[in-house]
Coordinates of N, CA and C in Angstrom, one line a residue:
A228 N -24.9 -149.6 42.0 CA -25.5 -150.6 43.0 C -24.4 -151.3 43.5
E229 N -24.4 -151.8 44.8 CA -23.5 -152.7 45.4 C -23.7 -154.1 44.7
D230 N -24.8 -154.6 44.5 CA -25.1 -155.7 43.7 C -26.4 -155.5 42.9
I231 N -26.3 -156.1 41.9 CA -27.6 -156.0 40.9 C -28.2 -157.4 41.0
E232 N -29.1 -157.3 41.8 CA -30.1 -158.6 42.0 C -31.2 -158.3 42.5
G233 N -32.3 -159.0 42.8 CA -33.6 -159.0 43.2 C -34.2 -157.6 42.8
E234 N -34.6 -156.9 43.4 CA -35.6 -155.7 43.2 C -34.9 -154.9 42.1
A235 N -33.7 -154.6 42.2 CA -33.0 -153.8 41.5 C -32.9 -154.5 39.8
L236 N -32.7 -155.7 39.8 CA -32.4 -156.4 38.7 C -33.8 -156.3 37.7
T237 N -34.8 -156.6 38.8 CA -36.1 -156.9 38.2 C -36.7 -155.5 37.5
T238 N -36.5 -154.4 38.1 CA -36.8 -153.2 37.9 C -35.9 -152.7 36.6
L239 N -34.7 -153.1 36.3 CA -33.9 -152.7 35.3 C -34.5 -153.5 34.0
I240 N -34.7 -155.0 34.3 CA -35.3 -155.8 33.3 C -36.9 -155.2 32.6
L241 N -37.7 -155.0 33.6 CA -39.0 -154.2 33.2 C -38.9 -152.9 32.6
N242 N -38.0 -152.1 33.0 CA -37.9 -150.7 32.0 C -37.2 -151.1 30.8
K243 N -36.4 -152.2 30.5 CA -35.8 -152.4 29.4 C -37.0 -152.8 28.3
L244 N -37.8 -153.8 28.9 CA -38.8 -154.5 28.2 C -39.9 -153.4 27.8
R245 N -40.3 -152.7 28.7 CA -41.3 -151.8 28.4 C -40.9 -150.5 27.7
G246 N -39.5 -150.4 27.5 CA -39.1 -149.3 27.1 C -39.4 -148.0 27.8
T247 N -39.3 -147.9 28.9 CA -39.6 -146.8 30.0 C -38.6 -145.8 29.8
F248 N -37.5 -146.3 29.7 CA -36.1 -145.4 29.5 C -34.8 -146.2 29.4
V249 N -33.9 -145.6 28.8 CA -32.6 -146.5 28.6 C -31.8 -146.4 29.9
C250 N -31.5 -147.5 30.4 CA -30.8 -147.6 31.6 C -29.7 -148.8 31.6
V251 N -28.8 -148.8 32.4 CA -27.8 -149.7 32.8 C -27.4 -149.9 34.1
G252 N -27.4 -151.2 34.6 CA -26.8 -151.5 36.1 C -25.5 -151.8 36.1
V253 N -24.6 -150.9 36.9 CA -23.4 -151.0 37.0 C -22.9 -151.2 38.3
K254 N -22.1 -152.1 38.8 CA -21.6 -152.4 40.2 C -20.8 -151.2 40.6
A255 N -21.2 -150.6 41.9 CA -20.5 -149.3 42.3 C -19.0 -149.6 42.5
P256 N -18.2 -148.7 42.1 CA -16.8 -148.7 42.2 C -16.2 -148.5 43.7
G257 N -15.1 -149.0 44.0 CA -14.5 -148.9 45.2 C -15.2 -149.6 46.4
F258 N -14.7 -149.2 47.8 CA -15.1 -149.9 48.8 C -15.3 -148.9 50.0
G259 N -16.1 -149.4 50.9 CA -16.5 -148.5 52.1 C -16.9 -147.1 51.7
D260 N -16.1 -146.1 52.6 CA -16.4 -144.8 52.5 C -16.0 -144.2 51.2
R261 N -15.0 -144.7 50.5 CA -14.5 -144.5 49.3 C -15.7 -144.6 48.1
R262 N -16.2 -145.8 48.2 CA -17.4 -145.9 47.3 C -18.6 -144.9 47.4
K263 N -18.8 -144.6 48.7 CA -19.9 -143.7 49.0 C -19.6 -142.2 48.2
E264 N -18.3 -142.0 48.3 CA -17.7 -140.6 47.6 C -17.8 -140.8 46.1
M265 N -17.5 -141.8 45.7 CA -17.6 -142.2 44.1 C -18.8 -142.3 43.6
L266 N -19.7 -142.6 44.4 CA -21.3 -142.7 44.0 C -21.8 -141.3 44.1
R267 N -21.4 -140.4 45.1 CA -21.6 -139.1 45.1 C -21.2 -138.3 43.8
D268 N -19.8 -138.5 43.4 CA -19.2 -138.1 42.4 C -20.1 -138.3 41.1
I269 N -20.4 -139.6 40.8 CA -21.3 -140.0 39.9 C -22.8 -138.9 39.8
A270 N -23.2 -139.0 41.0 CA -24.6 -138.3 41.1 C -24.4 -136.9 40.7
V271 N -23.4 -136.1 41.3 CA -23.2 -134.9 40.9 C -23.0 -134.5 39.3
L272 N -22.3 -135.5 38.9 CA -21.8 -135.4 37.3 C -23.1 -135.6 36.6
T273 N -24.0 -136.5 37.0 CA -25.1 -136.7 36.1 C -26.5 -136.2 36.6
G274 N -26.5 -135.2 37.5 CA -27.6 -134.7 38.1 C -28.8 -135.7 39.0
G275 N -28.1 -136.7 39.5 CA -29.0 -137.7 39.9 C -28.8 -137.6 41.6
E276 N -29.3 -138.4 42.3 CA -29.2 -138.8 43.6 C -28.5 -140.1 44.1
V277 N -27.9 -140.1 45.0 CA -27.3 -141.4 45.5 C -28.5 -141.9 46.2
I278 N -29.1 -143.1 45.9 CA -30.1 -143.9 46.5 C -29.7 -144.9 47.5
S279 N -29.9 -144.7 48.9 CA -29.2 -145.4 49.9 C -30.0 -145.2 51.1
S280 N -30.3 -146.5 51.6 CA -31.0 -146.7 53.0 C -30.5 -145.9 54.2
E281 N -29.1 -145.6 54.0 CA -28.3 -144.9 54.9 C -28.7 -143.3 54.9
I282 N -29.2 -142.9 54.0 CA -29.9 -141.4 54.1 C -31.2 -141.5 53.9
G283 N -32.0 -142.6 53.9 CA -33.3 -142.5 54.1 C -34.1 -142.7 52.6
L284 N -33.4 -143.2 51.7 CA -33.9 -143.2 50.4 C -33.8 -144.6 50.1
E285 N -35.0 -145.3 49.6 CA -35.0 -146.7 49.2 C -35.4 -146.8 47.6
L286 N -35.0 -147.9 47.1 CA -35.1 -147.9 45.7 C -36.4 -148.0 45.4
K287 N -37.4 -148.7 46.1 CA -38.8 -148.7 45.9 C -39.6 -147.3 45.9
D288 N -38.9 -146.4 46.5 CA -39.6 -145.1 46.3 C -39.0 -144.2 45.4
T289 N -38.0 -144.5 44.6 CA -37.4 -143.8 43.7 C -38.2 -143.4 42.4
T290 N -38.1 -142.2 42.1 CA -38.6 -141.7 41.0 C -37.6 -141.4 39.9
V291 N -38.1 -141.3 38.5 CA -37.1 -141.0 37.3 C -36.5 -139.8 37.8
M292 N -37.0 -138.7 38.5 CA -36.5 -137.4 38.3 C -35.2 -137.6 39.4
Q293 N -35.1 -138.6 40.2 CA -33.9 -138.7 41.0 C -32.6 -139.4 40.2
L294 N -33.0 -139.9 39.1 CA -32.1 -140.6 38.3 C -31.1 -139.6 37.5
G295 N -29.9 -139.9 37.5 CA -28.9 -139.0 36.6 C -29.1 -139.3 35.3
R296 N -28.6 -138.3 34.5 CA -28.7 -138.2 33.0 C -27.4 -138.3 32.3
A297 N -27.1 -138.6 31.2 CA -25.9 -138.2 30.5 C -26.2 -138.2 28.9
R298 N -25.4 -137.4 28.1 CA -25.5 -137.8 26.7 C -25.2 -139.3 26.2
Q299 N -24.4 -139.7 26.9 CA -23.9 -141.0 26.6 C -23.0 -141.8 27.8
V300 N -23.2 -143.1 27.9 CA -22.6 -143.8 28.9 C -22.1 -145.0 28.3
K301 N -20.8 -145.4 28.2 CA -20.0 -146.6 27.7 C -19.6 -147.5 28.8
V302 N -20.1 -148.8 28.7 CA -20.0 -149.5 29.7 C -19.3 -151.0 29.1
D303 N -18.2 -151.4 29.7 CA -17.7 -152.8 29.5 C -17.4 -153.3 30.8
K304 N -16.7 -154.5 30.7 CA -16.7 -155.2 31.8 C -15.8 -154.6 32.8
E305 N -14.9 -153.7 32.7 CA -13.9 -153.2 33.5 C -14.4 -151.8 33.9
N306 N -14.8 -151.0 32.9 CA -15.0 -149.5 33.0 C -16.3 -149.1 32.4
T307 N -16.7 -147.8 33.0 CA -17.7 -147.3 32.9 C -17.4 -145.7 32.5
I308 N -17.7 -145.3 31.4 CA -17.4 -144.0 30.9 C -18.5 -142.9 30.8
I309 N -18.8 -141.9 31.3 CA -19.9 -141.1 31.4 C -19.5 -139.7 30.6
V310 N -20.3 -139.6 29.5 CA -20.0 -138.5 28.6 C -21.1 -137.4 28.7
D311 N -20.7 -136.2 29.0 CA -21.6 -135.0 29.2 C -22.9 -135.4 30.0
G312 N -22.4 -135.7 31.4 CA -23.3 -135.8 32.4 C -24.2 -134.4 32.4
A313 N -25.4 -134.7 32.9 CA -26.5 -133.7 33.0 C -26.3 -132.6 34.4
G314 N -25.5 -133.0 34.9 CA -25.4 -132.4 36.5 C -25.2 -130.8 36.1
D315 N -25.5 -130.1 37.2 CA -25.4 -128.6 37.3 C -23.9 -128.2 37.3
A316 N -23.6 -127.3 36.4 CA -22.1 -126.9 36.2 C -21.4 -126.5 37.4
D317 N -22.2 -125.7 38.5 CA -21.7 -125.1 39.6 C -21.5 -126.0 40.7
A318 N -22.3 -127.1 40.7 CA -22.3 -128.2 41.5 C -21.1 -129.0 41.3
I319 N -20.8 -129.3 39.8 CA -19.7 -130.1 39.5 C -18.4 -129.5 39.9
K320 N -18.5 -128.1 39.7 CA -17.2 -127.3 40.0 C -16.9 -127.3 41.5
G321 N -18.0 -127.2 42.1 CA -17.9 -127.4 43.7 C -17.3 -128.7 44.1
R322 N -18.0 -129.6 43.6 CA -17.4 -131.0 44.1 C -15.7 -131.4 43.5
V323 N -15.5 -130.6 42.4 CA -14.0 -130.9 42.1 C -13.1 -130.1 43.0
A324 N -13.7 -128.9 43.4 CA -12.9 -128.2 44.4 C -12.7 -128.8 45.8
Q325 N -13.8 -129.5 46.2 CA -14.0 -130.1 47.3 C -13.0 -131.5 47.3
I326 N -12.7 -131.9 46.3 CA -12.0 -133.2 46.1 C -10.5 -132.7 46.0
R327 N -10.2 -131.6 45.5 CA -8.8 -130.9 45.4 C -8.4 -130.5 46.6
A328 N -9.1 -130.0 47.4 CA -9.0 -129.5 48.9 C -8.5 -130.9 49.7
Q329 N -9.3 -132.0 49.4 CA -9.0 -133.3 50.3 C -7.7 -133.8 49.8
I330 N -7.3 -133.7 48.5 CA -6.1 -134.2 48.1 C -5.0 -133.3 48.6
E331 N -5.2 -132.1 48.7 CA -4.3 -131.1 49.2 C -4.0 -131.6 50.8
V332 N -5.2 -131.7 51.5 CA -4.8 -132.1 53.0 C -4.2 -133.3 53.2
S333 N -4.5 -134.3 52.2 CA -4.0 -135.7 52.4 C -2.6 -135.9 52.1
T334 N -2.0 -135.0 51.2 CA -0.7 -134.9 50.8 C 0.1 -134.1 51.5
S335 N -0.5 -133.2 52.2 CA 0.4 -132.2 53.3 C 0.7 -132.7 54.5
D336 N 0.2 -134.0 54.8 CA 0.3 -134.4 56.3 C 1.5 -135.2 56.3

């Protein structure tokens, strides 16, 4: 999330109190376009979707099926570690290849 407040915070608290599912709110890493790409990385790794009004998705319309999953997520003040994300292996490999290609282009200029 960009910031965890309002509706997002209320939703997290209600899900915790109701025991709907285990969740954690984490401020999105990076800034600008890099932030969008990092959120996309997390979505691919966990098998979830980036929820953003820029692409026509609103938090209020989000379903549990759109959320990513992982065997374990460790969160502290400075770091978030995702262990065994439930993303599709081929999608993860494709994203890694895309990132490597971007690195290659940026370092060859």
